[in-house]
Amino acid sequence: MMTKNIIISKIKEVKTLAILPHVSIDGDALGSSIALAYAVKELGIEPVIYIEEEIPSSYGFLPGIEFTKVYQGEKENYDLVLALDTGDTGRLGKRIDIFNAASYTINIDHHMTNTEFADLNYVQTSSSATGEIIYQFIKMMGIPLTKEISTCIYVAIATDTGGFRYSNTTSITHQIISDLINNGVDVAEVSQLLFETVSLSKTKLTGMAVQTLEILENGKVAFITVTESMIKDADAKEEDCDGIVNIGRNIKGVEVAVLVREKENESYKINLRSKKYVDVSIIANKLGGGGHKNAAGCTIEGNMEDIKQILLKEIREVL
Amino acid sequence: MMTKNIIISKIKEVKTLAILPHVSIDGDALGSSIALAYAVKELGIEPVIYIEEEIPSSYGFLPGIEFTKVYQGEKENYDLVLALDTGDTGRLGKRIDIFNAASYTINIDHHMTNTEFADLNYVQTSSSATGEIIYQFIKMMGIPLTKEISTCIYVAIATDTGGFRYSNTTSITHQIISDLINNGVDVAEVSQLLFETVSLSKTKLTGMAVQTLEILENGKVAFITVTESMIKDADAKEEDCDGIVNIGRNIKGVEVAVLVREKENESYKINLRSKKYVDVSIIANKLGGGGHKNAAGCTIEGNMEDIKQILLKEIREVL
């Protein structure tokens, strides 16, 4: 409680303030940052959200995008810089200059791995999303939950919990969402934009990828392949490969799913997913990659068939 | 409040009790029925849930399946029969005999179209699911929310709100879910079983269906075709076609999506979906079918190309 009060006092006493979400911005980093920007603006400060790259078009519907600015190397000395949803300074990218030049820095996050890199750190790992923490701050600041603020926090929490499906979703998560809906979130519209809008090229790529599906080891292993020519034919981008490995993982009876993504020069990017008991990080580590128990990856060179055999051999050992 | 108290008194005074969910049982009808059965059992009554058909395997993970019994034409006279999530007596199928032979009948539902067919009717249309209403009854009855009861109500609400995404999802919905999680629902496990488990044949059929995708009218119309031979090649069932039309609907920029499902003898089952402004029920009605603004269907005979042209002509008129 103490740290929270100090953070609110700090925000209230400064004249210039910047917010830094992490690189490869996602719904939680962006939604939390915009919600906080709206709140800070209510206090009479004009906040800037410096972002590393353009906002992905899938989040283009969010209100308050006008607070954001792609960082171009500006030399600015802010009274206060807040890093949001950012586990370590590496995730600030080039904007580390803005962070280092600040008179005072605050770090608000929910990642277990947070390195507490700021002057003041508030890391609440029991929160499903940084959005939950920002919600608490805004309530404590006594700033009304407008429809815009509520929508941004809703998006932050909904994305980081996979639509309230992951194990980080708590009783408190749903209490907060209940309050946000009371304050004007259009659930159906936001959900459709967030979870049910897929680009034509991603739809095409997904269809092609499913055609390559191979089921092995008595239904327990699924292989899906995406080649360079499929990407071209679907007019797809690299990011359209995201989530394709889950098609394999979601098949009933499958424990380990593999996505083999052909890159240039006989190099292959491998995504590994497991459903329950297999620790795919063991496989990824052996092959020079890394990750977590249920999601890991690595890069291998060679020819496609050899690579599949190598992966299959490793999978058999842990299956 | 009055009706609710009378219903609880009735339940408490009887010796034999049967619960009837609607035909083509879904997550809400089944989850609500089992939750109520657990509660009734706490009062010392042995309830039976009569179902019309076998429970779909996707709900096989629910606790309390042992309360259910596929109706085989038994002639039984229950003290009390409760119809759950059932808009009219037509949705009781053959089990109308059990309903008619009961000493007293109660109808608990949330459908706007409910015909109030029982001795006592409690229809709360503001509830996203009948599960919300059963939750309220169980709380009023003072019966503790066990993990089993909480899981059944969670499944009821999660399915009827499309995973908390549809416009029927309210602030109260999330308050209830918050309480259910406090009482032991394993969110990640249930969500995976409910939303992220797809059969191999459905995965294959989906991949094949996407290969037939046609985008017309400047990206606003999507056609997907499922033929009899695709069903055979994927070793799929009719129910595996469910949801395939949404692949078209979810494509960015698409307003109207059509699934043309080839049946026998040059007969085609047509599913129509719209995203926002087009009323597809107008098209379906013209072609001898029916439905709602955003979801409708019809059956047409003829050859595939002619049918597509007929549909396209009708769609152009309302686009």
XYZ file of C-alpha atoms in Angstrom:
638
model
C 0.000 0.000 0.000
C 2.869 2.257 0.990
C 4.638 2.032 -2.399
C 1.360 2.633 -4.202
C 0.759 5.852 -2.250
C 4.274 7.103 -2.947
C 3.819 6.410 -6.674
C 0.550 8.360 -6.733
C 2.174 11.290 -4.870
C 5.062 11.290 -7.364
C 2.678 11.343 -10.333
C 0.755 14.222 -8.759
C 3.827 16.410 -8.168
C 5.558 16.298 -11.571
C 5.119 18.573 -14.594
C 6.350 16.262 -17.385
C 5.770 12.548 -17.611
C 6.482 9.768 -20.111
C 5.238 6.177 -20.160
C 7.288 3.342 -21.649
C 5.587 0.020 -22.505
C 7.818 -2.902 -23.537
C 9.154 -3.534 -27.068
C 7.007 -5.815 -29.288
C 4.045 -4.111 -27.668
C 1.044 -6.266 -26.781
C -2.491 -5.643 -25.539
C -1.515 -5.432 -21.883
C 1.452 -3.076 -22.383
C -0.542 -0.808 -24.703
C -3.881 -0.900 -22.873
C -2.226 -0.257 -19.493
C -0.180 2.619 -20.888
C -3.147 4.373 -22.508
C -5.359 3.896 -19.430
C -2.668 5.453 -17.242
C -2.172 8.279 -19.772
C -5.891 9.152 -19.610
C -5.712 9.174 -15.799
C -2.597 11.347 -15.725
C -4.192 13.775 -18.153
C -7.063 14.224 -15.679
C -4.441 15.578 -13.262
C -3.488 18.297 -15.758
C -0.306 16.712 -17.110
C 0.172 15.997 -20.842
C 1.693 12.499 -20.872
C 3.574 10.928 -23.792
C 3.674 7.166 -24.391
C 6.913 6.435 -26.221
C 6.697 3.225 -28.211
C 9.527 1.367 -29.965
C 7.659 0.344 -33.134
C 4.363 1.196 -34.838
C 1.304 -0.212 -33.045
C 0.099 -3.506 -34.608
C -3.019 -2.804 -36.666
C -5.033 -5.256 -34.543
C -4.928 -2.708 -31.701
C -5.758 0.233 -33.950
C -9.312 0.346 -32.567
C -8.185 1.371 -29.083
C -9.090 4.869 -27.914
C -6.231 7.163 -26.925
C -3.766 6.080 -29.608
C -3.003 9.836 -29.883
C -1.003 9.606 -26.641
C 1.536 7.339 -28.389
C 4.625 8.410 -30.303
C 7.160 6.161 -32.031
C 10.537 6.999 -30.480
C 12.947 8.604 -32.947
C 15.919 9.168 -30.663
C 14.629 12.399 -29.076
C 16.736 13.671 -26.182
C 14.195 14.608 -23.533
C 14.514 14.944 -19.766
C 11.228 14.023 -18.130
C 10.454 14.707 -14.486
C 9.043 11.209 -14.288
C 9.275 8.129 -16.524
C 7.121 5.066 -15.839
C 8.059 1.712 -17.393
C 4.945 -0.451 -17.712
C 4.683 -4.243 -18.088
C 8.456 -4.290 -18.645
C 10.493 -7.025 -16.938
C 13.949 -5.551 -17.528
C 15.650 -2.582 -19.184
C 16.426 -4.680 -22.279
C 12.730 -4.550 -23.063
C 12.887 -0.744 -23.315
C 14.936 -0.919 -26.544
C 16.294 2.409 -27.758
C 14.027 4.196 -25.294
C 16.476 3.347 -22.529
C 17.843 6.863 -23.243
C 14.529 8.422 -22.178
C 14.535 6.227 -19.082
C 18.140 7.080 -18.131
C 17.641 10.823 -18.649
C 14.591 10.988 -16.332
C 14.740 12.797 -12.971
C 12.837 9.906 -11.411
C 11.794 6.446 -12.640
C 9.013 4.057 -11.653
C 8.524 0.440 -12.753
C 5.019 -1.065 -12.612
C 4.778 -4.699 -13.671
C 3.419 -8.187 -12.989
C 6.229 -10.377 -14.391
C 7.877 -12.804 -11.979
C 11.236 -12.132 -13.651
C 11.136 -8.357 -13.075
C 14.608 -7.036 -12.189
C 13.369 -4.011 -10.185
C 15.434 -1.617 -12.307
C 13.809 1.737 -11.416
C 14.021 4.209 -8.527
C 10.697 2.865 -7.310
C 9.359 -0.570 -8.231
C 5.856 -1.952 -7.880
C 5.743 -5.567 -9.045
C 2.581 -7.518 -8.243
C 3.023 -11.015 -9.668
C -0.403 -12.223 -8.538
C -2.011 -9.913 -11.116
C -2.970 -11.524 -14.410
C -1.974 -8.359 -16.255
C -0.369 -4.988 -15.614
C -3.848 -3.735 -16.517
C -5.134 -5.069 -13.168
C -2.508 -3.022 -11.316
C -3.242 0.142 -13.319
C -6.949 -0.375 -12.532
C -6.095 -0.363 -8.807
C -3.984 2.791 -9.186
C -6.727 4.641 -11.064
C -9.294 3.682 -8.401
C -6.919 4.869 -5.657
C -6.290 8.138 -7.501
C -10.052 8.737 -7.416
C -10.195 9.231 -11.171
C -13.486 8.100 -12.728
C -13.437 5.012 -14.940
C -14.511 6.467 -18.257
C -15.569 4.226 -21.135
C -12.153 4.862 -22.721
C -10.157 3.929 -19.620
C -12.379 0.896 -19.001
C -11.976 -0.309 -22.581
C -8.176 -0.017 -22.445
C -7.946 -1.945 -19.167
C -10.398 -4.540 -20.475
C -8.174 -5.090 -23.537
C -5.061 -5.291 -21.342
C -6.560 -7.999 -19.124
C -8.421 -9.877 -21.861
C -5.274 -10.275 -23.967
C -2.937 -11.316 -21.139
C -5.409 -13.932 -19.876
C -6.130 -15.291 -23.383
C -9.751 -14.178 -23.038
C -9.991 -15.210 -19.345
C -8.797 -18.736 -20.164
C -5.246 -18.975 -18.787
C -4.369 -20.092 -15.265
C -3.419 -16.512 -14.303
C -7.147 -15.584 -14.406
C -8.359 -15.074 -10.850
C -11.468 -14.214 -8.937
C -10.147 -10.634 -8.732
C -9.674 -10.540 -12.515
C -13.402 -11.141 -13.002
C -14.331 -8.639 -10.281
C -12.365 -5.968 -12.123
C -13.903 -6.939 -15.476
C -17.356 -6.724 -13.882
C -16.625 -3.143 -12.820
C -15.217 -2.242 -16.258
C -18.395 -3.501 -17.961
C -20.442 -1.381 -15.555
C -18.416 1.564 -16.824
C -19.253 1.130 -20.466
C -17.106 -1.520 -22.174
C -18.873 -2.852 -25.272
C -18.009 -6.505 -24.670
C -19.294 -7.872 -27.979
C -17.615 -5.207 -30.111
C -14.254 -5.316 -28.330
C -14.225 -9.137 -28.251
C -14.925 -9.319 -31.953
C -12.134 -6.873 -32.759
C -9.723 -8.574 -30.374
C -10.395 -12.275 -30.859
C -12.503 -12.735 -33.942
C -10.856 -10.626 -36.583
C -8.335 -12.451 -38.751
C -6.660 -11.095 -41.865
C -7.390 -12.767 -45.195
C -3.727 -13.740 -45.593
C -3.581 -15.319 -42.142
C -6.773 -17.264 -42.885
C -5.283 -18.524 -46.154
C -1.943 -19.403 -44.538
C -3.726 -21.304 -41.773
C -5.682 -23.337 -44.332
C -2.469 -24.222 -46.188
C -0.677 -25.099 -42.963
C -3.420 -27.524 -41.889
C -2.944 -29.354 -45.203
C 0.591 -30.271 -44.044
C -0.607 -31.731 -40.735
C 1.024 -35.034 -39.805
C -0.136 -37.014 -36.797
C 2.464 -39.375 -35.339
C 3.171 -41.525 -32.290
C -0.321 -42.866 -31.941
C -1.978 -39.455 -32.149
C 0.199 -37.837 -29.499
C 2.425 -35.757 -31.802
C 1.360 -33.219 -34.439
C 3.698 -31.694 -37.021
C 2.699 -28.665 -39.101
C 4.955 -27.096 -41.719
C 4.980 -23.569 -43.111
C 7.218 -23.026 -46.116
C 8.468 -19.824 -47.686
C 6.319 -20.465 -50.763
C 3.188 -20.798 -48.592
C 3.932 -17.412 -47.052
C 4.249 -15.969 -50.570
C 1.118 -17.648 -51.921
C -0.970 -16.420 -48.980
C 0.588 -12.947 -49.223
C 1.310 -13.415 -45.508
C 3.759 -11.871 -43.063
C 6.015 -13.543 -40.524
C 3.601 -12.595 -37.685
C 0.852 -14.584 -39.445
C 2.655 -17.749 -38.317
C 1.803 -16.863 -34.690
C -0.602 -19.334 -33.191
C -0.444 -21.869 -36.031
C 1.344 -24.352 -33.750
C -1.734 -24.264 -31.483
C -3.841 -25.855 -34.225
C -1.749 -28.982 -33.656
C -1.735 -28.632 -29.879
C -5.542 -28.249 -29.714
C -6.219 -31.553 -31.480
C -7.801 -34.042 -29.114
C -5.209 -36.537 -27.886
C -2.164 -34.540 -29.034
C 0.418 -33.907 -26.306
C 3.257 -32.328 -28.340
C 2.791 -30.037 -31.327
C 5.557 -28.816 -33.606
C 5.566 -26.022 -36.146
C 8.447 -26.263 -38.613
C 8.882 -22.867 -40.251
C 11.164 -22.880 -43.277
C 13.441 -19.832 -43.392
C 16.163 -19.055 -45.967
C 19.229 -21.272 -46.586
C 17.949 -24.551 -45.172
C 17.352 -22.947 -41.802
C 14.220 -23.846 -39.854
C 12.546 -22.092 -36.942
C 10.919 -24.664 -34.660
C 7.986 -23.928 -32.323
C 7.181 -26.576 -29.730
C 4.033 -26.786 -27.597
C 2.875 -29.377 -25.104
C -0.541 -29.768 -23.561
C 0.154 -31.269 -20.156
C 3.044 -33.370 -18.953
C 5.810 -33.061 -21.559
C 8.455 -30.416 -20.875
C 9.278 -29.149 -24.368
C 11.950 -26.775 -23.033
C 14.155 -29.878 -22.519
C 13.971 -30.578 -26.260
C 14.508 -26.944 -27.211
C 17.478 -26.611 -24.850
C 19.164 -29.702 -26.313
C 18.841 -28.175 -29.773
C 20.248 -24.808 -28.773
C 16.977 -23.010 -28.042
C 14.923 -22.332 -24.923
C 11.544 -21.608 -23.422
C 9.105 -22.898 -20.845
C 7.580 -26.284 -20.047
C 4.592 -25.921 -22.391
C 6.037 -23.531 -24.983
C 9.581 -23.513 -26.355
C 11.500 -23.034 -29.568
C 14.801 -23.318 -31.389
C 16.409 -22.869 -34.818
C 17.930 -25.821 -36.716
C 19.826 -26.031 -40.001
C 19.669 -28.947 -42.384
C 17.093 -30.504 -44.623
C 13.436 -30.751 -43.702
C 13.225 -34.545 -43.421
C 16.365 -34.847 -41.266
C 15.089 -32.121 -38.981
C 11.763 -33.854 -38.494
C 13.576 -37.083 -37.603
C 15.819 -35.266 -35.106
C 12.807 -33.634 -33.461
C 10.824 -36.840 -33.408
C 13.698 -38.711 -31.763
C 13.914 -36.080 -29.005
C 10.138 -36.008 -28.546
C 9.971 -39.799 -28.209
C 12.392 -39.613 -25.297
C 10.137 -37.374 -23.223
C 6.727 -38.581 -24.399
C -38.298 -12.855 -5.491
C -41.743 -14.286 -4.646
C -41.655 -16.933 -7.415
C -38.107 -17.917 -6.466
C -39.154 -18.588 -2.862
C -42.141 -20.675 -3.947
C -39.890 -22.741 -6.241
C -37.440 -23.404 -3.408
C -40.315 -24.420 -1.071
C -41.653 -26.788 -3.729
C -38.248 -28.415 -4.216
C -37.901 -28.848 -0.460
C -41.291 -30.554 0.018
C -41.187 -33.253 -2.702
C -39.883 -36.824 -2.531
C -39.190 -37.519 -6.233
C -37.822 -35.023 -8.722
C -36.711 -35.059 -12.361
C -34.874 -32.396 -14.354
C -35.364 -31.968 -18.102
C -32.828 -29.970 -20.141
C -33.687 -29.197 -23.782
C -33.101 -31.550 -26.734
C -29.764 -31.103 -28.579
C -28.295 -30.479 -25.153
C -25.669 -27.770 -24.821
C -23.301 -26.573 -22.115
C -25.872 -24.337 -20.429
C -28.698 -26.914 -20.374
C -26.379 -29.663 -19.121
C -24.303 -27.599 -16.685
C -27.408 -26.001 -15.145
C -29.131 -29.376 -14.792
C -26.198 -31.077 -13.085
C -25.590 -28.113 -10.751
C -29.249 -28.195 -9.695
C -29.099 -31.994 -9.274
C -26.142 -31.674 -6.890
C -28.047 -29.039 -4.892
C -31.222 -31.116 -4.742
C -29.212 -34.132 -3.598
C -27.973 -32.080 -0.648
C -31.628 -31.853 0.436
C -31.874 -35.636 0.572
C -33.658 -36.217 -2.746
C -32.194 -38.453 -5.483
C -32.786 -36.430 -8.671
C -32.744 -37.824 -12.207
C -31.798 -35.736 -15.231
C -33.603 -37.212 -18.219
C -31.840 -36.395 -21.473
C -33.089 -36.969 -25.015
C -29.818 -38.108 -26.606
C -26.358 -39.178 -25.435
C -24.259 -36.321 -24.078
C -21.826 -34.937 -26.704
C -18.325 -36.200 -25.927
C -17.066 -32.624 -25.573
C -18.981 -32.360 -22.268
C -17.854 -35.762 -21.042
C -15.419 -34.128 -18.601
C -18.198 -32.600 -16.486
C -18.677 -33.955 -12.975
C -22.073 -35.416 -12.100
C -22.741 -37.114 -15.463
C -24.061 -40.002 -13.296
C -27.214 -37.965 -12.605
C -28.157 -38.201 -16.303
C -30.156 -40.947 -17.979
C -31.098 -41.162 -21.674
C -34.910 -41.358 -21.773
C -36.185 -44.707 -23.059
C -39.914 -44.100 -22.789
C -40.195 -44.883 -19.063
C -43.632 -44.123 -17.580
C -42.843 -42.363 -14.312
C -44.904 -40.013 -12.165
C -42.611 -37.557 -10.438
C -43.742 -35.276 -7.614
C -41.890 -32.464 -9.351
C -40.438 -32.013 -12.842
C -38.259 -29.004 -13.663
C -37.670 -28.027 -17.298
C -34.381 -26.125 -17.583
C -33.199 -23.786 -20.358
C -36.193 -24.929 -22.412
C -38.169 -22.306 -24.341
C -41.198 -24.459 -25.199
C -42.520 -28.003 -24.772
C -41.346 -28.916 -28.279
C -37.827 -28.783 -26.922
C -38.633 -31.572 -24.447
C -38.882 -34.144 -27.255
C -40.185 -37.535 -26.170
C -39.716 -36.542 -22.526
C -42.931 -34.531 -22.754
C -44.510 -37.702 -21.273
C -42.450 -37.319 -18.077
C -43.429 -33.659 -17.976
C -47.139 -34.314 -18.496
C -47.264 -37.105 -15.904
C -45.712 -34.944 -13.138
C -47.749 -33.824 -10.114
C -46.232 -30.366 -10.446
C -44.045 -28.662 -13.081
C -41.601 -25.768 -12.973
C -39.934 -23.991 -15.897
C -36.654 -22.127 -15.293
C -35.216 -20.367 -18.318
C -33.626 -17.251 -19.801
C -34.970 -17.348 -23.386
C -36.976 -14.347 -24.548
C -39.276 -16.672 -26.497
C -40.229 -18.827 -23.481
C -43.916 -19.819 -23.652
C -44.382 -20.203 -19.858
C -45.690 -23.755 -20.257
C -45.377 -25.041 -16.668
C -47.390 -24.722 -13.446
C -44.800 -22.266 -12.236
C -42.509 -20.315 -14.553
C -39.360 -18.373 -13.744
C -37.991 -16.723 -16.876
C -35.212 -14.171 -16.392
C -34.220 -12.890 -19.824
C -31.528 -10.557 -18.508
C -29.425 -13.586 -17.543
C -26.759 -14.623 -20.028
C -27.449 -18.282 -19.247
C -29.829 -20.446 -17.235
C -26.659 -21.209 -15.245
C -26.800 -17.664 -13.810
C -30.337 -18.316 -12.533
C -29.430 -21.703 -11.049
C -26.489 -20.018 -9.302
C -28.933 -17.581 -7.676
C -31.249 -20.427 -6.599
C -28.393 -22.418 -5.068
C -27.203 -19.351 -3.137
C -30.768 -18.707 -1.902
C -31.132 -22.353 -0.875
C -28.059 -21.899 1.312
C -26.290 -24.844 -0.316
C -22.504 -24.493 -0.448
C -20.878 -23.978 -3.856
C -18.723 -27.081 -4.148
C -16.035 -27.389 -6.797
C -18.411 -29.650 -8.777
C -21.365 -27.242 -8.660
C -19.082 -24.288 -9.449
C -17.543 -26.077 -12.436
C -20.963 -26.974 -13.881
C -22.256 -23.411 -13.574
C -18.995 -22.066 -14.996
C -19.398 -24.319 -18.066
C -23.064 -23.284 -18.423
C -22.219 -19.580 -18.465
C -18.973 -19.846 -20.429
C -20.658 -21.720 -23.283
C -23.747 -19.518 -23.537
C -21.645 -16.332 -23.575
C -19.136 -17.721 -26.112
C -16.395 -17.475 -23.500
C -17.659 -14.126 -22.112
C -17.582 -12.562 -25.575
C -21.237 -12.175 -26.612
C -23.369 -9.122 -25.888
C -25.379 -11.076 -23.266
C -22.291 -10.983 -20.999
C -22.979 -8.560 -18.158
C -21.356 -7.149 -15.095
C -23.333 -9.709 -13.046
C -22.034 -12.542 -15.256
C -18.455 -11.697 -14.247
C -19.417 -11.280 -10.568
C -20.827 -14.798 -10.581
C -17.763 -16.190 -12.372
C -15.559 -14.472 -9.797
C -17.426 -16.307 -7.021
C -17.238 -19.640 -8.880
C -13.457 -19.319 -9.251
C -13.231 -18.628 -5.508
C -15.006 -21.940 -5.046
C -12.527 -24.034 -6.958
C -13.058 -23.885 -10.734
C -9.839 -24.819 -12.555
C -10.093 -22.101 -15.198
C -7.200 -23.238 -17.380
C -8.206 -26.889 -17.428
C -11.915 -26.266 -18.067
C -11.199 -23.630 -20.737
C -8.852 -25.960 -22.566
C -11.400 -28.783 -22.552
C -14.221 -26.444 -23.540
C -12.661 -24.137 -26.103
C -9.314 -25.526 -27.167
C -9.988 -29.163 -27.899
C -10.783 -29.949 -31.523
C -11.068 -33.413 -33.049
C -8.577 -34.445 -35.703
C -11.360 -34.829 -38.285
C -12.740 -31.353 -37.581
C -9.220 -29.892 -37.864
C -8.750 -31.624 -41.232
C -12.189 -30.592 -42.502
C -11.522 -26.990 -41.495
C -8.245 -26.997 -43.425
C -9.972 -28.352 -46.529
C -12.825 -25.868 -46.219
C -10.441 -22.899 -46.066
C -8.934 -24.081 -49.381
C -12.333 -23.365 -51.008
C -12.510 -19.805 -49.678
C -13.665 -17.239 -52.251
C -13.619 -13.543 -51.464
C -16.044 -11.448 -53.519
C -17.622 -7.999 -53.701
C -14.456 -6.107 -52.854
C -13.657 -8.241 -49.817
C -17.089 -7.919 -48.237
C -18.397 -11.415 -49.048
C -16.794 -14.773 -48.219
C -17.951 -18.120 -49.627
C -16.768 -21.433 -48.170
C -17.833 -24.810 -49.542
C -17.968 -28.204 -47.837
C -18.622 -31.140 -50.118
C -19.656 -34.699 -49.302
C -16.261 -35.966 -50.442
C -14.482 -33.570 -48.057
C -16.534 -34.950 -45.177
C -15.488 -38.463 -46.224
C -11.807 -37.611 -46.709
C -11.627 -35.948 -43.290
C -13.587 -38.812 -41.688
C -15.803 -36.033 -40.317
C -19.372 -35.888 -39.026
C -22.137 -33.429 -39.832
C -21.560 -31.588 -36.530
C -17.962 -30.898 -37.610
C -19.377 -28.318 -40.048
C -20.505 -26.203 -37.071
C -18.586 -22.957 -36.881
C -16.889 -23.259 -40.275
C -18.956 -20.335 -41.608
C -17.362 -18.177 -38.891
C -13.955 -18.577 -40.536
C -15.371 -16.469 -43.364
C -17.191 -14.078 -41.067
C -14.060 -13.423 -38.977
C -11.971 -12.279 -41.944
C -11.153 -8.596 -41.690
C -13.436 -6.569 -43.956
C -15.957 -9.352 -44.572
C -19.575 -8.419 -43.835
C -21.423 -11.497 -45.136
C -20.129 -15.059 -44.937
C -21.734 -18.063 -46.610
C -21.148 -21.752 -46.032
C -22.456 -23.905 -48.869
C -22.780 -27.458 -47.565
C -23.363 -30.063 -50.288
C -25.921 -32.674 -49.245
C -27.253 -35.562 -51.351
C -29.158 -35.154 -54.650
C -28.025 -31.668 -55.613
C -29.378 -30.251 -52.366
C -27.388 -27.628 -50.482
C -27.651 -26.436 -46.905
C -26.746 -22.752 -46.714
C -25.450 -20.997 -43.575
C -25.372 -17.208 -43.657
C -23.582 -14.917 -41.187
C -23.185 -11.153 -41.123
C -20.859 -9.100 -38.984
C -22.724 -5.842 -38.514
C -25.318 -4.143 -40.649
C -26.590 -6.750 -43.145
C -29.749 -8.628 -42.119
C -29.111 -12.112 -43.517
C -32.525 -13.344 -42.356
C -34.023 -11.333 -45.255
C -31.988 -13.429 -47.708
C -32.791 -16.699 -45.922
C -36.515 -15.889 -45.764
C -36.635 -15.145 -49.508
C -35.091 -18.554 -50.172
C -37.472 -20.453 -47.918
C -35.373 -20.479 -44.746
C -35.177 -18.338 -41.635
C -33.072 -17.049 -38.757
C -31.889 -13.855 -37.135
C -30.221 -10.686 -38.367
C -26.653 -11.955 -38.016
C -27.222 -15.714 -38.412
C -29.644 -17.418 -40.785
C -29.932 -20.402 -43.083
C -31.883 -22.180 -45.801
C -31.790 -25.214 -48.081
C -31.610 -24.851 -51.880
C -31.692 -27.399 -54.688
C -29.876 -27.034 -57.970
C -26.297 -27.006 -59.103
C -23.497 -25.444 -57.084
C -22.638 -22.621 -59.494
C -26.277 -21.536 -59.983
C -26.806 -21.535 -56.226
C -23.788 -19.335 -55.646
C -25.083 -16.883 -58.261
C -28.551 -16.814 -56.648
C -27.054 -16.167 -53.216
C -24.673 -13.537 -54.531
C -27.517 -11.685 -56.263
C -29.529 -11.586 -53.018
C -26.488 -10.545 -50.975
C -25.700 -7.687 -53.391
C -29.172 -6.261 -52.787
C -28.635 -5.880 -49.043
C -24.891 -5.184 -48.957
